[in-house]
C-alpha atoms as a printed R data frame, in Angstrom:
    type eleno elety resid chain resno       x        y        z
1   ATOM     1    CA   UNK     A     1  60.806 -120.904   29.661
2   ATOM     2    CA   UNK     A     2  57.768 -119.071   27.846
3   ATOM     3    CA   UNK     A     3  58.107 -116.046   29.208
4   ATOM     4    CA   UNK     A     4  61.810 -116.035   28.420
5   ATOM     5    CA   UNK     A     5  61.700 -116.547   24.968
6   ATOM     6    CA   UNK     A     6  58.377 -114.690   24.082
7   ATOM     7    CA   UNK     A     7  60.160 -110.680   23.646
8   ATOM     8    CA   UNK     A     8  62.632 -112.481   21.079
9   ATOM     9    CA   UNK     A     9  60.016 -114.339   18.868
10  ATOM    10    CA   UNK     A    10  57.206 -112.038   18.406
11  ATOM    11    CA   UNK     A    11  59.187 -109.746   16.100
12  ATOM    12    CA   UNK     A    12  60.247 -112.895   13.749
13  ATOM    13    CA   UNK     A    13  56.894 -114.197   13.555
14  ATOM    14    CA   UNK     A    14  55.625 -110.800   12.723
15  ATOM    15    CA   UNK     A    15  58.314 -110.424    9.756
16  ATOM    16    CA   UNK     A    16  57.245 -113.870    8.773
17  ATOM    17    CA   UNK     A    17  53.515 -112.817    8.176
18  ATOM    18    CA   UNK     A    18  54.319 -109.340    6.791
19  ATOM    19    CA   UNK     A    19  56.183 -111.355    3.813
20  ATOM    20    CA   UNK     A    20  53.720 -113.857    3.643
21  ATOM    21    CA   UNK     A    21  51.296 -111.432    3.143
22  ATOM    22    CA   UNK     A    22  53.142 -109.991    0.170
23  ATOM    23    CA   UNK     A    23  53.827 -112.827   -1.562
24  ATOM    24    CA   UNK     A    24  50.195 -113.501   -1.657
25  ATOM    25    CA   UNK     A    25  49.048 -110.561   -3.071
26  ATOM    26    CA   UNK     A    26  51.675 -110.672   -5.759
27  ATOM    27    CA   UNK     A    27  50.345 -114.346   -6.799
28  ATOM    28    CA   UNK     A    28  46.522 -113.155   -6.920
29  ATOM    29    CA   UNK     A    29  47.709 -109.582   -9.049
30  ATOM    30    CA   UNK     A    30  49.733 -111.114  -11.332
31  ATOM    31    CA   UNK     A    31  46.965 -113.947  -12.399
32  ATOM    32    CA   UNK     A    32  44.179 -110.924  -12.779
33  ATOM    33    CA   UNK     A    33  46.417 -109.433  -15.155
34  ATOM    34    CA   UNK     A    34  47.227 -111.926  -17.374
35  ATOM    35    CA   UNK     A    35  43.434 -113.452  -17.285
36  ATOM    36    CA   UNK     A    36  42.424 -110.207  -19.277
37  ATOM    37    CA   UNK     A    37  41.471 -110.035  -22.543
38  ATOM    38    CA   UNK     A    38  42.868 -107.244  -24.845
39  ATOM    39    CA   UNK     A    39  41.044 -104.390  -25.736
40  ATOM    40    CA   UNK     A    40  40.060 -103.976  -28.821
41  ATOM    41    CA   UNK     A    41  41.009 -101.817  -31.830
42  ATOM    42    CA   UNK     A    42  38.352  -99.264  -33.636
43  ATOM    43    CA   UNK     A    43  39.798  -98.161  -37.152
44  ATOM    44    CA   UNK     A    44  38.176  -95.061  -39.280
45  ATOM    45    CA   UNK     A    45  38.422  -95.572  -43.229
46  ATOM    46    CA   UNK     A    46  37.911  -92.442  -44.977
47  ATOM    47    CA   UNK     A    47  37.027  -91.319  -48.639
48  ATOM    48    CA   UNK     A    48  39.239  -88.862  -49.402
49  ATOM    49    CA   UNK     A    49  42.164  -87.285  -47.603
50  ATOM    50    CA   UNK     A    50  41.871  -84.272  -45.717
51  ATOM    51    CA   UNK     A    51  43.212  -81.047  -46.889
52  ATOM    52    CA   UNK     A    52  46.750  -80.218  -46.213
53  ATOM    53    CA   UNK     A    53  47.430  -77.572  -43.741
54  ATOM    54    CA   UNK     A    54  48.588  -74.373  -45.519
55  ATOM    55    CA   UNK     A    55  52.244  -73.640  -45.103
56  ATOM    56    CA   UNK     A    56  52.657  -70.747  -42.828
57  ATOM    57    CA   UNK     A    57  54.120  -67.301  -44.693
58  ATOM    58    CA   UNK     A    58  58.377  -67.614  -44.838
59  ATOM    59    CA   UNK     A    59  59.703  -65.368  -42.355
60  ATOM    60    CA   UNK     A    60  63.169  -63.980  -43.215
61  ATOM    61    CA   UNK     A    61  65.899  -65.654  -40.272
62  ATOM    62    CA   UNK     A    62  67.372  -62.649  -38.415
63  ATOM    63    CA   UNK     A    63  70.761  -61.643  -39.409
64  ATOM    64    CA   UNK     A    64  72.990  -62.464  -36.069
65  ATOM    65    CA   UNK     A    65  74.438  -59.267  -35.039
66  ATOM    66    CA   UNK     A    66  77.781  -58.387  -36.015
67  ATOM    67    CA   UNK     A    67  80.049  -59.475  -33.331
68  ATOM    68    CA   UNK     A    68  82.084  -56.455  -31.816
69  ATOM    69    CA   UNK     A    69  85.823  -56.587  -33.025
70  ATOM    70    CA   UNK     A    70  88.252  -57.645  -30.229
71  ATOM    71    CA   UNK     A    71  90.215  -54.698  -29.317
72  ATOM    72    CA   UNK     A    72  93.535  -54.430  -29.604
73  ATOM    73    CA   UNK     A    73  95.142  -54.890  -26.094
74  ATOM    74    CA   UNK     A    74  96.938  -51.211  -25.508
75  ATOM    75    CA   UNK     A    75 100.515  -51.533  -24.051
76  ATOM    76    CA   UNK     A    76 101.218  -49.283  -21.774
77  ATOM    77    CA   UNK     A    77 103.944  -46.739  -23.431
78  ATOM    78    CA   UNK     A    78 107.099  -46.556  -22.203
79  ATOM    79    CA   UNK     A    79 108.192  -43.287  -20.194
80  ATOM    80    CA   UNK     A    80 110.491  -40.924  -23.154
81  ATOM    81    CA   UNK     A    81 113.695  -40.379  -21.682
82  ATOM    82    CA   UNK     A    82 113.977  -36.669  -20.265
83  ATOM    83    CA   UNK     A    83 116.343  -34.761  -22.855
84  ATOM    84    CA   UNK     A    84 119.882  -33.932  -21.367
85  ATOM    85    CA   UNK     A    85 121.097  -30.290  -20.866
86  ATOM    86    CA   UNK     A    86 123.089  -30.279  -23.779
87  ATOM    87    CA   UNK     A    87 120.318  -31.458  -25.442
88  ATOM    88    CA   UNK     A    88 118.124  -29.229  -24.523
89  ATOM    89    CA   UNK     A    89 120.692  -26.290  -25.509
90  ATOM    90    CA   UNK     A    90 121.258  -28.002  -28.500
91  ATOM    91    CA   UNK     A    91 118.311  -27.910  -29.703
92  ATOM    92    CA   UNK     A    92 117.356  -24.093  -28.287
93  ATOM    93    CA   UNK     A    93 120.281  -22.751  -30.732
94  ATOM    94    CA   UNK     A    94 118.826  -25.142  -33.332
95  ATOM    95    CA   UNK     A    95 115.547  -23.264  -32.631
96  ATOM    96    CA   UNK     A    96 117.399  -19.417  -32.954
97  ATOM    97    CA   UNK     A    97 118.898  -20.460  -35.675
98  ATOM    98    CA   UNK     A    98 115.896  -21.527  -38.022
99  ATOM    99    CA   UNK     A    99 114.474  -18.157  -36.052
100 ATOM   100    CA   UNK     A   100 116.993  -16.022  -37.616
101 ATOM   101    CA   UNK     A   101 116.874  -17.673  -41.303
102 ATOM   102    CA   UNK     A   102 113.361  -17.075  -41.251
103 ATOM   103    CA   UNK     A   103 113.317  -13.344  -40.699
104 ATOM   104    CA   UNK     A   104 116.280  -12.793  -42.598
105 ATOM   105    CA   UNK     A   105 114.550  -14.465  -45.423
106 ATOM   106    CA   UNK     A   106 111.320  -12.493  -44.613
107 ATOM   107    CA   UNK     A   107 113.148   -9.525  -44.876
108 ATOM   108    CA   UNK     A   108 114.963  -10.329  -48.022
109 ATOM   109    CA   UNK     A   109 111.331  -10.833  -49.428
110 ATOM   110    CA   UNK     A   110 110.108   -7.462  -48.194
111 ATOM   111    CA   UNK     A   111 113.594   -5.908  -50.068
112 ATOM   112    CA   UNK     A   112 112.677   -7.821  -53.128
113 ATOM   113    CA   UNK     A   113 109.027   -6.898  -53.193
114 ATOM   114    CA   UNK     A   114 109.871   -3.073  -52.433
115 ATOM   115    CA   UNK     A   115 112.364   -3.040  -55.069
116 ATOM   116    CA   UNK     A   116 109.336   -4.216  -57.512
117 ATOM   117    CA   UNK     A   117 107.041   -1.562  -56.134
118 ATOM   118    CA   UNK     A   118 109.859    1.347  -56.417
119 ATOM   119    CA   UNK     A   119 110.039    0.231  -60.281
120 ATOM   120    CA   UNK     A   120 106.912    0.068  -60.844
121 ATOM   121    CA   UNK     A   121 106.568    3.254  -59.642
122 ATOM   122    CA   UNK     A   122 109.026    5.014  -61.602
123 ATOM   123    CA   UNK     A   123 107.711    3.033  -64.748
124 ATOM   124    CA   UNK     A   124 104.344    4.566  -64.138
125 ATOM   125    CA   UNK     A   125 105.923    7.944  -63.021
126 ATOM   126    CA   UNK     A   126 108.008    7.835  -66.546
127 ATOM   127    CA   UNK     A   127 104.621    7.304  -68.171
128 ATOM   128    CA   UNK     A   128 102.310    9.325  -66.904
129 ATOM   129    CA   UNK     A   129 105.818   12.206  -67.738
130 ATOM   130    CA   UNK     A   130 105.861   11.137  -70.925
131 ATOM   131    CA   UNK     A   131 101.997   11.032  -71.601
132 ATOM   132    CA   UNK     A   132 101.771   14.752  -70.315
133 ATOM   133    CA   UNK     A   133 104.851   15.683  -72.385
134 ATOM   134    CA   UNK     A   134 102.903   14.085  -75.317
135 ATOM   135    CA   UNK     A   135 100.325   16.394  -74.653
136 ATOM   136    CA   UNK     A   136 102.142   19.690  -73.598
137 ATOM   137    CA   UNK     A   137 103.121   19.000  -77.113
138 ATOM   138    CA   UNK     A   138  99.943   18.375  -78.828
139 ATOM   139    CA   UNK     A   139  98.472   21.465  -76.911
140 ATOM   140    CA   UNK     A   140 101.779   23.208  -77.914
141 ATOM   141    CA   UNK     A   141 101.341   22.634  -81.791
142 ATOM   142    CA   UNK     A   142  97.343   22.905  -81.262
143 ATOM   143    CA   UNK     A   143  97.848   26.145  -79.936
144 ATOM   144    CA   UNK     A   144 100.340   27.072  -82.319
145 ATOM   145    CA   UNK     A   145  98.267   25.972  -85.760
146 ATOM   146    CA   UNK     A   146  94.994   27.905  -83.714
147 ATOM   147    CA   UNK     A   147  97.572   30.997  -83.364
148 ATOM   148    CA   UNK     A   148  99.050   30.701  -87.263
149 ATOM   149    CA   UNK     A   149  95.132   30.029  -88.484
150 ATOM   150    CA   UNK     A   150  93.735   33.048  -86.171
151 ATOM   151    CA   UNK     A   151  96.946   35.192  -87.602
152 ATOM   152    CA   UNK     A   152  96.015   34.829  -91.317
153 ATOM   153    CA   UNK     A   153  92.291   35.762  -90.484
154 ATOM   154    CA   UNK     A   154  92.734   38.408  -88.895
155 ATOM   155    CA   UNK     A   155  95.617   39.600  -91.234
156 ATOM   156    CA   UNK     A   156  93.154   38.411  -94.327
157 ATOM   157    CA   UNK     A   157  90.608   40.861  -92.768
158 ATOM   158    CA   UNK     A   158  92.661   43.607  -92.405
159 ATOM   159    CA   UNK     A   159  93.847   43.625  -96.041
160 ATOM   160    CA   UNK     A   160  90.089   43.494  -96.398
161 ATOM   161    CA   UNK     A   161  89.299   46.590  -94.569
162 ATOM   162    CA   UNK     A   162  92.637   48.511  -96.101
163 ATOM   163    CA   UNK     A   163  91.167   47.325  -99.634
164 ATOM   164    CA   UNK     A   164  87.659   48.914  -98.800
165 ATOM   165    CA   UNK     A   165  88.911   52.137  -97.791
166 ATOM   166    CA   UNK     A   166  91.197   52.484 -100.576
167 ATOM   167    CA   UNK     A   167  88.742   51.817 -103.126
168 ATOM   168    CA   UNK     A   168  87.229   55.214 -101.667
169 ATOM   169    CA   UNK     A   169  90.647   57.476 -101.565
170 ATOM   170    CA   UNK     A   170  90.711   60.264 -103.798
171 ATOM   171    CA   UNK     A   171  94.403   60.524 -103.827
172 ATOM   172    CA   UNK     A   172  94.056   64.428 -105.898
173 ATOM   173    CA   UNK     A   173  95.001   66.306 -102.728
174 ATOM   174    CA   UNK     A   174  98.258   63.955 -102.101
175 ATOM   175    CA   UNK     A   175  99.617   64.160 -106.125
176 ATOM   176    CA   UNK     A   176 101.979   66.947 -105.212
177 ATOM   177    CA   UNK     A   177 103.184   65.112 -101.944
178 ATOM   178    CA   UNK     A   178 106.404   62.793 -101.987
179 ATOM   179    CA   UNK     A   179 105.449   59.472 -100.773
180 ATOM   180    CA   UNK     A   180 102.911   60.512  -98.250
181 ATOM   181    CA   UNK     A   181 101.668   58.413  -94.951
182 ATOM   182    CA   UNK     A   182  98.676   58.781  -93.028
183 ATOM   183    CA   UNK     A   183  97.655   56.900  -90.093
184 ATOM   184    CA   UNK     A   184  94.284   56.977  -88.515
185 ATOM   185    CA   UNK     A   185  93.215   54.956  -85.094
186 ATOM   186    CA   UNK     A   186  89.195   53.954  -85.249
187 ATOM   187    CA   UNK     A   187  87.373   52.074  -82.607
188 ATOM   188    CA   UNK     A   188  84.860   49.576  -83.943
189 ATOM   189    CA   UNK     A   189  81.938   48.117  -83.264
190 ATOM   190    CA   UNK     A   190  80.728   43.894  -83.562
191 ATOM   191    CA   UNK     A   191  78.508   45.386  -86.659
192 ATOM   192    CA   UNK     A   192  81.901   46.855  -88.356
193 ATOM   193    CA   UNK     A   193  80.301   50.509  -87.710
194 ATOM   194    CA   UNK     A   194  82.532   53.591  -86.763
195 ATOM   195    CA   UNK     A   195  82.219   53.865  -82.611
196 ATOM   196    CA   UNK     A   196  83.678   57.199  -82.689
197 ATOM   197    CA   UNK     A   197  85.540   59.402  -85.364
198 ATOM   198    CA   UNK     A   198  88.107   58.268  -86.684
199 ATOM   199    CA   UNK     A   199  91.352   59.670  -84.827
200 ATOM   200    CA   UNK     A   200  94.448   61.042  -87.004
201 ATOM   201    CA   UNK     A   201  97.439   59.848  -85.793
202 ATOM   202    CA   UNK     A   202 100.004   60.207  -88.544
203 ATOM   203    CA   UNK     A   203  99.814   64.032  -91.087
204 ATOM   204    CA   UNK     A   204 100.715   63.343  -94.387
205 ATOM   205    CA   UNK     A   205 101.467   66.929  -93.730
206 ATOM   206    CA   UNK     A   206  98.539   67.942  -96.171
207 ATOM   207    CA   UNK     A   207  95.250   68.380  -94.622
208 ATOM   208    CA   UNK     A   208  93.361   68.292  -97.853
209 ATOM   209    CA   UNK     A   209  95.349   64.674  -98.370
210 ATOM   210    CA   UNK     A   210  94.716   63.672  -94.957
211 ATOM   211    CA   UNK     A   211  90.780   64.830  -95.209
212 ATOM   212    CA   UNK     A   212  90.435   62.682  -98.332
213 ATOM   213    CA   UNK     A   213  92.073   59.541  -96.118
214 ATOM   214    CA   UNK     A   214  89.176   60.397  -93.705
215 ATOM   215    CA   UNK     A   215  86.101   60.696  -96.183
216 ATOM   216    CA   UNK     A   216  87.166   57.251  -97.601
217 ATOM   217    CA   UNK     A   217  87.412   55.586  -93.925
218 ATOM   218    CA   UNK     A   218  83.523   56.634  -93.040
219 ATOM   219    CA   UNK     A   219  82.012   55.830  -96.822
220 ATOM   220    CA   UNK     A   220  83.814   52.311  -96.126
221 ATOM   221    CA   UNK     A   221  81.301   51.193  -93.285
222 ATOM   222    CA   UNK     A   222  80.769   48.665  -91.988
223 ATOM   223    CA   UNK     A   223  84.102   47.460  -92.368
224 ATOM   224    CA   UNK     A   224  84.568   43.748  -93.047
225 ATOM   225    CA   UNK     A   225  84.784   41.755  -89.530
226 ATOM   226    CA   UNK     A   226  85.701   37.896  -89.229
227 ATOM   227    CA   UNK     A   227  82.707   35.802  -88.112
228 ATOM   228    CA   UNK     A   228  84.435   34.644  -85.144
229 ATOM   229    CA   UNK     A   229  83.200   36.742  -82.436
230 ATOM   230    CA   UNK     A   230  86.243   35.699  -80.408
231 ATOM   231    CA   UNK     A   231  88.380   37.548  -82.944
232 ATOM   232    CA   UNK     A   232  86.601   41.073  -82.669
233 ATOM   233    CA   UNK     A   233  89.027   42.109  -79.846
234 ATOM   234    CA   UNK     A   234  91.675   42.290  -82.984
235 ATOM   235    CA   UNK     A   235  89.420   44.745  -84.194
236 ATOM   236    CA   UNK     A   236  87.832   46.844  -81.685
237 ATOM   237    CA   UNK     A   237  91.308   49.510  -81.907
238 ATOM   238    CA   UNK     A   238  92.717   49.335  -85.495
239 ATOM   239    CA   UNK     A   239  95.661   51.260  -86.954
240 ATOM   240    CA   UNK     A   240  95.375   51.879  -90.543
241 ATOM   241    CA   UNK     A   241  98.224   53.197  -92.737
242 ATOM   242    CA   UNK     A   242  97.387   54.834  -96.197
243 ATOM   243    CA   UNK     A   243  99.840   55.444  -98.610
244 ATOM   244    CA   UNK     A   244  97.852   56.984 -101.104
245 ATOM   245    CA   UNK     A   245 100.633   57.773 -104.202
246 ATOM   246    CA   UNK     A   246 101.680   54.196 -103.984
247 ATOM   247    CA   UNK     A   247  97.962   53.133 -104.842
């Protein structure tokens, strides 16, 4: 019967200790801990507090980073419907037309601003005309008072040379004459001096009278001259007349 029953019982009996066991060192734990005393408590007084801990330096909080704008979700486009042919035509005359407006208004412009040139032109043309006619005619009655003012010089100076030779005429050889003439040609020179003899052109038909004319010619020099060199070619061939009974 022993040998039976022994496998089955020896693994009860062992549980049986095993909690045993446990339950005993549980009791003899749990008196040791409540059996001790409490430890005691050691307290520091102090005579004045200890210094504060300086406050660390105030550091600026970082600014949070902008956040990135959401963008706006792109929609895909929609396909342009393809223009039809008679669009397309419609729209190539539309094109011609504007084409032709534009150079016919370009060329209008060119017209316009040729037109402006032209009379500008002929406004400047008629000026510049009228200036030089202005001054044909200021040259014209320049040339004109010159002429008059040379004119009465050189006639002042030849009643100036007559008057000197006259003032020398003994007329005694041309008393018995009726109304004698005598002409004589000299050649002078810039000093008014005889540059050859004096040259009988016209008789009186006396040559005692016409002597006389010739004597008073070379006791006349120098004949008077105007200062005006540019007059002495009025004087360089002279052709007096002498009518000595008229004196």
């Amino acid at each position: 019967m022993l040998d039976r029953e022994g496998p089955g019982k020896l693994p009860a009996a062992a549980l049986a200790l095993l909690v045993h066991l446990l339950f005993f060192v549980f009791l003899v734990f749990g008196v040791s801990w409540r059996s001790r005393e409490p430890a005691a408590v050691q307290v520091d007084l102090w005579s004045s507090l200890p210094a504060a801990p300086q406050a660390l330096p105030h550091r600026p909080e970082p600014k949070p980073l902008p956040r990135p704008e959401p963008r706006p979700e792109s929609k895909p486009a929609k396909p342009e419907p393809l223009p039809s042919k008679a669009e397309i035509e419609l729209k190539a005359k539309e094109a011609k037309r504007k084409e032709k407006l534009k150079q016919e208004e370009t060329k209008r412009k060119e017209q316009q601003e040729k037109q402006k040139r032209d009379q500008a032109l002929k406004a400047e043309q008629a000026k510049e005309s009228e200036l030089a006619r202005q001054q044909r005619e200021a040259a014209n009655a320049l040339a004109q008072q010159q002429a008059m003012a040379q004119a009465r010089v050189i006639g002042d100076y030849k009643d100036r040379i007559n008057a000197k030779i006259k003032r020398y005429i003994n007329n005694q050889p041309c008393l018995p004459l009726v109304k004698p003439e005598v002409r004589y040609g000299v050649t002078l020179m810039p000093t008014g001096q005889l540059l050859m003899e004096p040259k009988l052109i016209k008789s009186s038909g006396n040559a005692t009278c016409d002597q006389a004319i010739e004597r008073a010619i070379r006791r006349a020099e120098p004949l008077p001259l105007p200062p005006d060199p540019a007059l002495f070619r009025e004087f360089r061939e002279l052709s007096l007349v002498f009518e000595p009974n008229s004196e």
